[in-house]
């Protein structure tokens, strides 16, 4: 048996996404809300991390020239974690606020993940699991 690279093209497979059901963070009960995510090996996710890495490198170079250290606040770390999760989301369904469906947009994604970090954690966990794709 030979390795067929077209079948194991992980970036392409991870780009197509994986849908999972959110579970309550305490009880682990299914919540009837579903999120479709890109995997960590997706081209979009990799491009996001390359861009972020380059920005951090640039900040470090500037700080070094000024003989300063790069300082990152807790708020900045949270912003990065939210951006890292939102870039993985392809879409969602079954997420409501006050009985009304919340459409997935980048803005709604950022707002929801800021208010509900447990959703962000589930997204990152599922997206990093290669066997989901």
Short mmCIF file of C-alpha atoms in Angstrom, two decimals:
data_model
loop_
_atom_site.label_atom_id
_atom_site.label_comp_id
_atom_site.label_asym_id
_atom_site.label_seq_id
_atom_site.Cartn_x
_atom_site.Cartn_y
_atom_site.Cartn_z
CA UNK A 1 0.00 0.00 0.00
CA UNK A 2 1.29 3.48 -0.90
CA UNK A 3 0.78 6.86 0.68
CA UNK A 4 -1.66 8.90 -1.41
CA UNK A 5 -0.84 12.52 -0.56
CA UNK A 6 -4.13 13.77 -2.01
CA UNK A 7 -5.97 11.82 0.68
CA UNK A 8 -3.71 13.08 3.45
CA UNK A 9 -3.56 16.74 2.42
CA UNK A 10 -4.05 17.96 5.99
CA UNK A 11 -4.10 21.71 5.25
CA UNK A 12 -6.95 21.18 2.79
CA UNK A 13 -8.78 18.77 5.09
CA UNK A 14 -8.40 21.16 8.04
CA UNK A 15 -9.67 24.04 5.89
CA UNK A 16 -12.93 22.22 5.11
CA UNK A 17 -13.78 22.25 8.79
CA UNK A 18 -15.26 20.10 11.52
CA UNK A 19 -18.58 20.76 13.22
CA UNK A 20 -19.01 19.96 16.90
CA UNK A 21 -21.66 20.51 19.52
CA UNK A 22 -20.87 22.78 22.43
CA UNK A 23 -21.19 21.15 25.82
CA UNK A 24 -21.93 22.80 29.14
CA UNK A 25 -18.57 23.49 30.81
CA UNK A 26 -19.71 22.11 34.16
CA UNK A 27 -22.05 19.24 33.36
CA UNK A 28 -20.67 18.31 29.89
CA UNK A 29 -24.29 18.09 28.68
CA UNK A 30 -24.80 18.86 24.95
CA UNK A 31 -26.29 22.33 24.43
CA UNK A 32 -27.79 22.09 20.94
CA UNK A 33 -25.40 24.74 19.63
CA UNK A 34 -22.90 23.80 16.94
CA UNK A 35 -19.65 25.43 15.80
CA UNK A 36 -17.80 24.57 12.59
CA UNK A 37 -14.06 25.15 12.94
CA UNK A 38 -10.95 25.03 10.81
CA UNK A 39 -8.19 22.81 12.10
CA UNK A 40 -4.83 24.09 13.25
CA UNK A 41 -3.22 22.93 10.00
CA UNK A 42 -5.57 24.99 7.83
CA UNK A 43 -3.96 27.53 5.48
CA UNK A 44 -6.06 30.34 7.00
CA UNK A 45 -5.02 29.47 10.55
CA UNK A 46 -1.36 29.10 9.58
CA UNK A 47 -1.42 32.46 7.77
CA UNK A 48 -2.95 34.06 10.87
CA UNK A 49 -0.13 32.72 13.05
CA UNK A 50 2.57 33.73 10.56
CA UNK A 51 1.18 37.28 10.52
CA UNK A 52 1.01 37.38 14.30
CA UNK A 53 4.54 35.95 14.63
CA UNK A 54 5.89 38.59 12.24
CA UNK A 55 4.17 41.35 14.22
CA UNK A 56 5.69 40.10 17.48
CA UNK A 57 9.14 39.85 15.85
CA UNK A 58 8.81 43.41 14.55
CA UNK A 59 7.80 44.71 18.00
CA UNK A 60 10.78 42.92 19.54
CA UNK A 61 13.19 44.45 17.01
CA UNK A 62 11.83 47.94 17.65
CA UNK A 63 12.03 47.45 21.41
CA UNK A 64 15.58 46.13 21.16
CA UNK A 65 16.68 49.19 19.16
CA UNK A 66 15.17 51.38 21.86
CA UNK A 67 16.79 49.25 24.57
CA UNK A 68 13.36 48.35 25.94
CA UNK A 69 11.51 45.16 26.71
CA UNK A 70 8.28 44.14 25.03
CA UNK A 71 5.53 44.05 27.62
CA UNK A 72 2.20 42.34 27.06
CA UNK A 73 -0.76 42.95 29.34
CA UNK A 74 -3.30 40.36 30.39
CA UNK A 75 -5.88 42.16 28.24
CA UNK A 76 -3.59 41.86 25.21
CA UNK A 77 -3.14 38.12 25.86
CA UNK A 78 -6.93 37.71 26.03
CA UNK A 79 -7.33 39.68 22.78
CA UNK A 80 -4.81 37.35 21.10
CA UNK A 81 -6.56 34.23 22.41
CA UNK A 82 -9.90 35.51 21.12
CA UNK A 83 -8.43 36.34 17.70
CA UNK A 84 -6.82 32.88 17.58
CA UNK A 85 -10.20 31.24 18.21
CA UNK A 86 -12.25 33.48 15.90
CA UNK A 87 -9.95 32.79 12.94
CA UNK A 88 -10.76 29.09 13.37
CA UNK A 89 -14.54 29.57 13.20
CA UNK A 90 -16.19 28.92 9.85
CA UNK A 91 -19.69 29.35 11.24
CA UNK A 92 -22.12 28.39 13.97
CA UNK A 93 -25.76 27.55 14.48
CA UNK A 94 -28.03 27.30 17.49
CA UNK A 95 -26.39 30.15 19.41
CA UNK A 96 -29.00 32.61 20.67
CA UNK A 97 -29.28 35.68 22.85
CA UNK A 98 -32.65 36.50 24.39
CA UNK A 99 -34.31 33.92 22.13
CA UNK A 100 -32.86 35.35 18.89
CA UNK A 101 -30.32 33.58 16.71
CA UNK A 102 -26.87 35.20 16.75
CA UNK A 103 -25.38 35.17 13.24
CA UNK A 104 -21.68 34.42 13.07
CA UNK A 105 -19.64 37.46 12.12
CA UNK A 106 -16.15 38.36 13.24
CA UNK A 107 -17.62 41.03 15.52
CA UNK A 108 -20.16 38.62 17.06
CA UNK A 109 -17.45 35.97 17.38
CA UNK A 110 -15.18 38.31 19.30
CA UNK A 111 -18.01 39.52 21.53
CA UNK A 112 -19.33 36.04 22.33
CA UNK A 113 -15.87 34.56 22.98
CA UNK A 114 -14.93 37.48 25.22
CA UNK A 115 -18.09 36.99 27.30
CA UNK A 116 -17.92 33.17 27.26
CA UNK A 117 -14.29 31.99 27.44
CA UNK A 118 -15.45 28.38 27.87
CA UNK A 119 -16.67 28.45 24.24
CA UNK A 120 -13.26 29.72 23.14
CA UNK A 121 -11.58 26.89 25.04
CA UNK A 122 -13.76 24.26 23.35
CA UNK A 123 -13.04 25.76 19.92
CA UNK A 124 -9.29 25.69 20.49
CA UNK A 125 -9.39 22.15 21.88
CA UNK A 126 -11.44 20.75 18.98
CA UNK A 127 -9.42 22.60 16.31
CA UNK A 128 -6.13 21.26 17.66
CA UNK A 129 -7.28 17.60 17.61
CA UNK A 130 -6.02 16.17 14.29
CA UNK A 131 -8.34 13.16 14.51
CA UNK A 132 -11.37 15.47 14.17
CA UNK A 133 -10.42 16.16 10.57
#
